[in-house]
Amino acid sequence: MSEFGKFGPLVGAIDEGTSSARFIIFKANSSEVVAVHQKELEQHFPQEGWVEQDPLQILDVVTTCIEKALEQLISLGGSPKDIITVGVTNQRETTIVWDKSTGKPLHNAIVWLDMRTTSTIDKLLDSVPNKTRNTNYLKPLCGLPLSPYFSAVKLRWLSDKVNIINKAMKKGTCYFGTVDTWIIWNLTGGPNGGKHVTDVTNASRTMLMNIETLKWDPLLLKFFEVPKLVLPEIKSSSEIYGYIANGPLKGIPVSGCLGDQQAALVGQMCMQKGQAKATYGTGCFVLYNTGEMRVNSSRGLLTTVAYQLGNKSPPVYALEGSVAVAGAALSWLKDNIGLLESAKKSQELAEKATENGSVVFVPAFSGLYAPYWRQDARGVICGITEDTNSNHIVKAALEAVCFQVRDILDAMNQDCGIPLQLLKVDGGMTSNALMMQLQADLIGINVIKAGFTESTALGAALVAYWGVDGTNQCAPIPMTSGITYSPRISEDERDMRYKQWKMAVDRSLGWDQN
């Protein structure tokens, strides 16, 4: 008689995204889901371009998801005792500062896509030696350009603008963390002995970690004026960080942690050098596994840690390109312009768009990310004629995501010298079959949609399982086969449409004069 119940050993995955959080219970070392609960997260927009969340609400939503998924497990005849470990995956770069003795946040979380730190960037560029204002000045150390996107810049803004945080940082009475750190610290006891840790993938997005040594870098800390006291300890992605202190999972280890895009890379089993995946959510993120070799991009891509499976293993690196606005463009068409009832309707409407309207939409609402990194870009819709209707604009919003993925893949091919053979895809927007066909058409290679929708949570579950059982590390797990989309348009048509996209991008630049 096994020590486990009817489902055998189980692994829990906390998947804390930008718009919702989930707790998913998997059969250990498999993609089979036993129970799941998801809950929406509120976002606050105090000013144009500012995006915040309440850290206590994030915690509350995570706790609720755990409780509800466990209720579901019990109703199916399983037991919480069968859960052997828990993994965490999270929205990256989102920045939280809290009082270490009370656990009380000292400010709302500043979310990754928040743009308030543009003025901070200007100030930091002024401090670059020789007055070069070179945005890539720190890239050799951390793999990242100076951009409002990364946590150190958000932390610097908080220190400059929020008096209580400035004082707490100087006294060393506060902790800084990305969302993974905040969740793990609270799960493992909070003010009563909680583990203040992060993993290499999340740390590699702060601009404070040295991309080679995987340690907080003294030069970077000095540049951003961040005291080391407030920073979490950097661990590998797959080891026991601590044990859950309270609640129905009390005593269970937390043994896996990955930023959400790296988790999707692992969940899609892109564990070989030269494999790549794109995840389509609020934004869209393309990661290309470069193995144990760091590729320094000369084309606007980020060098990031993909994962490190245990503290004795070498890190595996990736090149990453980020599209700021993917699903967010459909939300904008729905909420601001009233062209869509729901994102689900986008396929139906786009399919009605006649061919005699080549509208191009560049949704650069708050600048363009990779490979352009232009904060002064703003959204434009080009090619409007009297035949243009709302269907054309909806279709153009879908194509905009695909074109931006093409921008990134072109840069990756040039940086790595090895053209990608196929692209694995996951995330909410992949349920739109028209968009996936457009993606294959516009990049000219096969697009393979995962047969399994929870790649991100699966990645967290796998590294957590490997964190308690190193023997199965990286053994491929059986996956349901997905759908393959092959290109259907000619090279000439693809190039012509891409040329129009580039013309529209040119017109989006330079609008923000501040």
mmCIF file with all atom_site columns, C-alpha atoms in Angstrom, residues 94-215:
data_model
loop_
_atom_site.group_PDB
_atom_site.id
_atom_site.type_symbol
_atom_site.label_atom_id
_atom_site.label_alt_id
_atom_site.label_comp_id
_atom_site.label_asym_id
_atom_site.label_entity_id
_atom_site.label_seq_id
_atom_site.pdbx_PDB_ins_code
_atom_site.Cartn_x
_atom_site.Cartn_y
_atom_site.Cartn_z
_atom_site.occupancy
_atom_site.B_iso_or_equiv
_atom_site.pdbx_formal_charge
_atom_site.auth_seq_id
_atom_site.auth_comp_id
_atom_site.auth_asym_id
_atom_site.auth_atom_id
_atom_site.pdbx_PDB_model_num
ATOM 1   C CA . THR A 1 94  ? 7.273  43.970 -10.017 1.00 0.00 ? 94  THR A CA 1
ATOM 2   C CA . THR A 1 95  ? 8.798  45.647 -6.959  1.00 0.00 ? 95  THR A CA 1
ATOM 3   C CA . ILE A 1 96  ? 7.691  45.431 -3.312  1.00 0.00 ? 96  ILE A CA 1
ATOM 4   C CA . VAL A 1 97  ? 9.242  47.002 -0.193  1.00 0.00 ? 97  VAL A CA 1
ATOM 5   C CA . TRP A 1 98  ? 7.988  46.057 3.276   1.00 0.00 ? 98  TRP A CA 1
ATOM 6   C CA . ASP A 1 99  ? 8.817  46.491 6.952   1.00 0.00 ? 99  ASP A CA 1
ATOM 7   C CA . LYS A 1 100 ? 10.751 43.414 8.008   1.00 0.00 ? 100 LYS A CA 1
ATOM 8   C CA . SER A 1 101 ? 9.479  43.340 11.596  1.00 0.00 ? 101 SER A CA 1
ATOM 9   C CA . THR A 1 102 ? 5.754  43.824 10.844  1.00 0.00 ? 102 THR A CA 1
ATOM 10  C CA . GLY A 1 103 ? 5.496  42.510 7.266   1.00 0.00 ? 103 GLY A CA 1
ATOM 11  C CA . LYS A 1 104 ? 3.513  45.611 6.340   1.00 0.00 ? 104 LYS A CA 1
ATOM 12  C CA . PRO A 1 105 ? 4.139  46.923 2.788   1.00 0.00 ? 105 PRO A CA 1
ATOM 13  C CA . LEU A 1 106 ? 5.580  50.460 2.768   1.00 0.00 ? 106 LEU A CA 1
ATOM 14  C CA . HIS A 1 107 ? 4.028  51.242 -0.637  1.00 0.00 ? 107 HIS A CA 1
ATOM 15  C CA . ASN A 1 108 ? 1.908  49.507 -3.249  1.00 0.00 ? 108 ASN A CA 1
ATOM 16  C CA . ALA A 1 109 ? 3.790  47.115 -5.536  1.00 0.00 ? 109 ALA A CA 1
ATOM 17  C CA . ILE A 1 110 ? 5.063  48.895 -8.653  1.00 0.00 ? 110 ILE A CA 1
ATOM 18  C CA . VAL A 1 111 ? 4.131  46.558 -11.529 1.00 0.00 ? 111 VAL A CA 1
ATOM 19  C CA . TRP A 1 112 ? 6.642  45.593 -14.253 1.00 0.00 ? 112 TRP A CA 1
ATOM 20  C CA . LEU A 1 113 ? 4.951  47.611 -17.021 1.00 0.00 ? 113 LEU A CA 1
ATOM 21  C CA . ASP A 1 114 ? 4.744  50.823 -14.944 1.00 0.00 ? 114 ASP A CA 1
ATOM 22  C CA . MET A 1 115 ? 6.426  53.790 -16.680 1.00 0.00 ? 115 MET A CA 1
ATOM 23  C CA . ARG A 1 116 ? 6.793  56.320 -13.833 1.00 0.00 ? 116 ARG A CA 1
ATOM 24  C CA . THR A 1 117 ? 10.542 55.788 -13.629 1.00 0.00 ? 117 THR A CA 1
ATOM 25  C CA . THR A 1 118 ? 11.311 57.553 -16.929 1.00 0.00 ? 118 THR A CA 1
ATOM 26  C CA . SER A 1 119 ? 12.580 60.578 -14.941 1.00 0.00 ? 119 SER A CA 1
ATOM 27  C CA . THR A 1 120 ? 14.690 58.261 -12.755 1.00 0.00 ? 120 THR A CA 1
ATOM 28  C CA . ILE A 1 121 ? 16.291 56.822 -15.904 1.00 0.00 ? 121 ILE A CA 1
ATOM 29  C CA . ASP A 1 122 ? 17.203 60.343 -17.044 1.00 0.00 ? 122 ASP A CA 1
ATOM 30  C CA . LYS A 1 123 ? 18.842 61.026 -13.688 1.00 0.00 ? 123 LYS A CA 1
ATOM 31  C CA . LEU A 1 124 ? 20.740 57.724 -13.797 1.00 0.00 ? 124 LEU A CA 1
ATOM 32  C CA . LEU A 1 125 ? 21.920 58.360 -17.383 1.00 0.00 ? 125 LEU A CA 1
ATOM 33  C CA . ASP A 1 126 ? 23.382 61.667 -16.167 1.00 0.00 ? 126 ASP A CA 1
ATOM 34  C CA . SER A 1 127 ? 25.578 59.687 -13.753 1.00 0.00 ? 127 SER A CA 1
ATOM 35  C CA . VAL A 1 128 ? 27.069 57.463 -16.500 1.00 0.00 ? 128 VAL A CA 1
ATOM 36  C CA . PRO A 1 129 ? 30.824 58.294 -16.758 1.00 0.00 ? 129 PRO A CA 1
ATOM 37  C CA . ASN A 1 130 ? 32.102 60.580 -19.532 1.00 0.00 ? 130 ASN A CA 1
ATOM 38  C CA . LYS A 1 131 ? 28.581 62.001 -20.033 1.00 0.00 ? 131 LYS A CA 1
ATOM 39  C CA . THR A 1 132 ? 27.875 59.352 -22.697 1.00 0.00 ? 132 THR A CA 1
ATOM 40  C CA . ARG A 1 133 ? 24.316 58.675 -21.391 1.00 0.00 ? 133 ARG A CA 1
ATOM 41  C CA . ASN A 1 134 ? 24.782 55.144 -22.758 1.00 0.00 ? 134 ASN A CA 1
ATOM 42  C CA . THR A 1 135 ? 21.719 53.017 -21.880 1.00 0.00 ? 135 THR A CA 1
ATOM 43  C CA . ASN A 1 136 ? 23.855 49.856 -22.282 1.00 0.00 ? 136 ASN A CA 1
ATOM 44  C CA . TYR A 1 137 ? 26.474 51.064 -19.785 1.00 0.00 ? 137 TYR A CA 1
ATOM 45  C CA . LEU A 1 138 ? 25.588 48.326 -17.234 1.00 0.00 ? 138 LEU A CA 1
ATOM 46  C CA . LYS A 1 139 ? 24.820 45.584 -19.764 1.00 0.00 ? 139 LYS A CA 1
ATOM 47  C CA . PRO A 1 140 ? 28.220 43.827 -19.489 1.00 0.00 ? 140 PRO A CA 1
ATOM 48  C CA . LEU A 1 141 ? 27.547 43.349 -15.755 1.00 0.00 ? 141 LEU A CA 1
ATOM 49  C CA . CYS A 1 142 ? 23.832 42.520 -15.630 1.00 0.00 ? 142 CYS A CA 1
ATOM 50  C CA . GLY A 1 143 ? 22.803 41.717 -19.217 1.00 0.00 ? 143 GLY A CA 1
ATOM 51  C CA . LEU A 1 144 ? 20.169 44.466 -19.253 1.00 0.00 ? 144 LEU A CA 1
ATOM 52  C CA . PRO A 1 145 ? 19.826 47.984 -20.709 1.00 0.00 ? 145 PRO A CA 1
ATOM 53  C CA . LEU A 1 146 ? 18.787 50.894 -18.478 1.00 0.00 ? 146 LEU A CA 1
ATOM 54  C CA . SER A 1 147 ? 15.009 50.868 -18.821 1.00 0.00 ? 147 SER A CA 1
ATOM 55  C CA . PRO A 1 148 ? 11.963 51.698 -16.640 1.00 0.00 ? 148 PRO A CA 1
ATOM 56  C CA . TYR A 1 149 ? 11.136 47.985 -16.865 1.00 0.00 ? 149 TYR A CA 1
ATOM 57  C CA . PHE A 1 150 ? 13.600 46.606 -14.288 1.00 0.00 ? 150 PHE A CA 1
ATOM 58  C CA . SER A 1 151 ? 13.286 46.396 -10.503 1.00 0.00 ? 151 SER A CA 1
ATOM 59  C CA . ALA A 1 152 ? 16.377 48.417 -9.471  1.00 0.00 ? 152 ALA A CA 1
ATOM 60  C CA . VAL A 1 153 ? 15.018 51.487 -11.259 1.00 0.00 ? 153 VAL A CA 1
ATOM 61  C CA . LYS A 1 154 ? 11.641 51.073 -9.509  1.00 0.00 ? 154 LYS A CA 1
ATOM 62  C CA . LEU A 1 155 ? 13.418 50.618 -6.161  1.00 0.00 ? 155 LEU A CA 1
ATOM 63  C CA . ARG A 1 156 ? 15.477 53.752 -6.782  1.00 0.00 ? 156 ARG A CA 1
ATOM 64  C CA . TRP A 1 157 ? 12.270 55.704 -7.570  1.00 0.00 ? 157 TRP A CA 1
ATOM 65  C CA . LEU A 1 158 ? 10.717 54.485 -4.285  1.00 0.00 ? 158 LEU A CA 1
ATOM 66  C CA . SER A 1 159 ? 13.841 55.493 -2.366  1.00 0.00 ? 159 SER A CA 1
ATOM 67  C CA . ASP A 1 160 ? 13.894 58.943 -4.023  1.00 0.00 ? 160 ASP A CA 1
ATOM 68  C CA . LYS A 1 161 ? 10.164 59.708 -3.747  1.00 0.00 ? 161 LYS A CA 1
ATOM 69  C CA . VAL A 1 162 ? 8.845  57.880 -0.669  1.00 0.00 ? 162 VAL A CA 1
ATOM 70  C CA . ASN A 1 163 ? 10.345 59.249 2.534   1.00 0.00 ? 163 ASN A CA 1
ATOM 71  C CA . ILE A 1 164 ? 9.388  56.267 4.713   1.00 0.00 ? 164 ILE A CA 1
ATOM 72  C CA . ILE A 1 165 ? 11.178 53.892 2.291   1.00 0.00 ? 165 ILE A CA 1
ATOM 73  C CA . ASN A 1 166 ? 14.249 56.101 2.042   1.00 0.00 ? 166 ASN A CA 1
ATOM 74  C CA . LYS A 1 167 ? 14.604 56.090 5.852   1.00 0.00 ? 167 LYS A CA 1
ATOM 75  C CA . ALA A 1 168 ? 13.903 52.351 6.148   1.00 0.00 ? 168 ALA A CA 1
ATOM 76  C CA . MET A 1 169 ? 16.512 51.524 3.480   1.00 0.00 ? 169 MET A CA 1
ATOM 77  C CA . LYS A 1 170 ? 19.143 53.618 5.280   1.00 0.00 ? 170 LYS A CA 1
ATOM 78  C CA . LYS A 1 171 ? 18.327 51.994 8.637   1.00 0.00 ? 171 LYS A CA 1
ATOM 79  C CA . GLY A 1 172 ? 18.032 48.499 7.131   1.00 0.00 ? 172 GLY A CA 1
ATOM 80  C CA . THR A 1 173 ? 14.551 47.996 8.630   1.00 0.00 ? 173 THR A CA 1
ATOM 81  C CA . CYS A 1 174 ? 12.867 47.050 5.347   1.00 0.00 ? 174 CYS A CA 1
ATOM 82  C CA . TYR A 1 175 ? 13.139 44.255 2.814   1.00 0.00 ? 175 TYR A CA 1
ATOM 83  C CA . PHE A 1 176 ? 12.982 44.538 -0.961  1.00 0.00 ? 176 PHE A CA 1
ATOM 84  C CA . GLY A 1 177 ? 11.669 41.733 -3.092  1.00 0.00 ? 177 GLY A CA 1
ATOM 85  C CA . THR A 1 178 ? 10.053 40.810 -6.353  1.00 0.00 ? 178 THR A CA 1
ATOM 86  C CA . VAL A 1 179 ? 6.729  38.965 -6.072  1.00 0.00 ? 179 VAL A CA 1
ATOM 87  C CA . ASP A 1 180 ? 8.374  35.539 -5.594  1.00 0.00 ? 180 ASP A CA 1
ATOM 88  C CA . THR A 1 181 ? 10.352 36.871 -2.613  1.00 0.00 ? 181 THR A CA 1
ATOM 89  C CA . TRP A 1 182 ? 7.253  38.461 -1.051  1.00 0.00 ? 182 TRP A CA 1
ATOM 90  C CA . ILE A 1 183 ? 5.246  35.219 -1.395  1.00 0.00 ? 183 ILE A CA 1
ATOM 91  C CA . ILE A 1 184 ? 8.008  32.900 -0.136  1.00 0.00 ? 184 ILE A CA 1
ATOM 92  C CA . TRP A 1 185 ? 8.855  35.178 2.828   1.00 0.00 ? 185 TRP A CA 1
ATOM 93  C CA . ASN A 1 186 ? 5.206  35.232 3.903   1.00 0.00 ? 186 ASN A CA 1
ATOM 94  C CA . LEU A 1 187 ? 4.599  31.511 3.300   1.00 0.00 ? 187 LEU A CA 1
ATOM 95  C CA . THR A 1 188 ? 7.647  30.528 5.362   1.00 0.00 ? 188 THR A CA 1
ATOM 96  C CA . GLY A 1 189 ? 6.711  32.626 8.404   1.00 0.00 ? 189 GLY A CA 1
ATOM 97  C CA . GLY A 1 190 ? 6.893  36.305 7.446   1.00 0.00 ? 190 GLY A CA 1
ATOM 98  C CA . PRO A 1 191 ? 8.124  38.357 10.448  1.00 0.00 ? 191 PRO A CA 1
ATOM 99  C CA . ASN A 1 192 ? 8.522  35.072 12.385  1.00 0.00 ? 192 ASN A CA 1
ATOM 100 C CA . GLY A 1 193 ? 11.513 33.598 10.587  1.00 0.00 ? 193 GLY A CA 1
ATOM 101 C CA . GLY A 1 194 ? 10.329 33.896 6.975   1.00 0.00 ? 194 GLY A CA 1
ATOM 102 C CA . LYS A 1 195 ? 13.022 33.122 4.384   1.00 0.00 ? 195 LYS A CA 1
ATOM 103 C CA . HIS A 1 196 ? 14.068 36.275 2.503   1.00 0.00 ? 196 HIS A CA 1
ATOM 104 C CA . VAL A 1 197 ? 15.175 34.638 -0.765  1.00 0.00 ? 197 VAL A CA 1
ATOM 105 C CA . THR A 1 198 ? 14.863 34.913 -4.529  1.00 0.00 ? 198 THR A CA 1
ATOM 106 C CA . ASP A 1 199 ? 16.033 32.684 -7.349  1.00 0.00 ? 199 ASP A CA 1
ATOM 107 C CA . VAL A 1 200 ? 18.596 33.465 -10.063 1.00 0.00 ? 200 VAL A CA 1
ATOM 108 C CA . THR A 1 201 ? 15.950 34.016 -12.772 1.00 0.00 ? 201 THR A CA 1
ATOM 109 C CA . ASN A 1 202 ? 14.116 36.711 -10.818 1.00 0.00 ? 202 ASN A CA 1
ATOM 110 C CA . ALA A 1 203 ? 17.374 38.220 -9.545  1.00 0.00 ? 203 ALA A CA 1
ATOM 111 C CA . SER A 1 204 ? 18.626 38.455 -13.131 1.00 0.00 ? 204 SER A CA 1
ATOM 112 C CA . ARG A 1 205 ? 15.757 40.905 -13.854 1.00 0.00 ? 205 ARG A CA 1
ATOM 113 C CA . THR A 1 206 ? 16.617 43.399 -11.122 1.00 0.00 ? 206 THR A CA 1
ATOM 114 C CA . MET A 1 207 ? 19.749 44.972 -12.739 1.00 0.00 ? 207 MET A CA 1
ATOM 115 C CA . LEU A 1 208 ? 21.493 44.308 -9.406  1.00 0.00 ? 208 LEU A CA 1
ATOM 116 C CA . MET A 1 209 ? 22.794 40.760 -9.984  1.00 0.00 ? 209 MET A CA 1
ATOM 117 C CA . ASN A 1 210 ? 26.029 40.060 -11.831 1.00 0.00 ? 210 ASN A CA 1
ATOM 118 C CA . ILE A 1 211 ? 25.000 37.844 -14.758 1.00 0.00 ? 211 ILE A CA 1
ATOM 119 C CA . GLU A 1 212 ? 28.245 35.838 -14.530 1.00 0.00 ? 212 GLU A CA 1
ATOM 120 C CA . THR A 1 213 ? 28.801 35.353 -10.772 1.00 0.00 ? 213 THR A CA 1
ATOM 121 C CA . LEU A 1 214 ? 25.041 35.167 -9.948  1.00 0.00 ? 214 LEU A CA 1
ATOM 122 C CA . LYS A 1 215 ? 25.661 37.388 -6.915  1.00 0.00 ? 215 LYS A CA 1
#
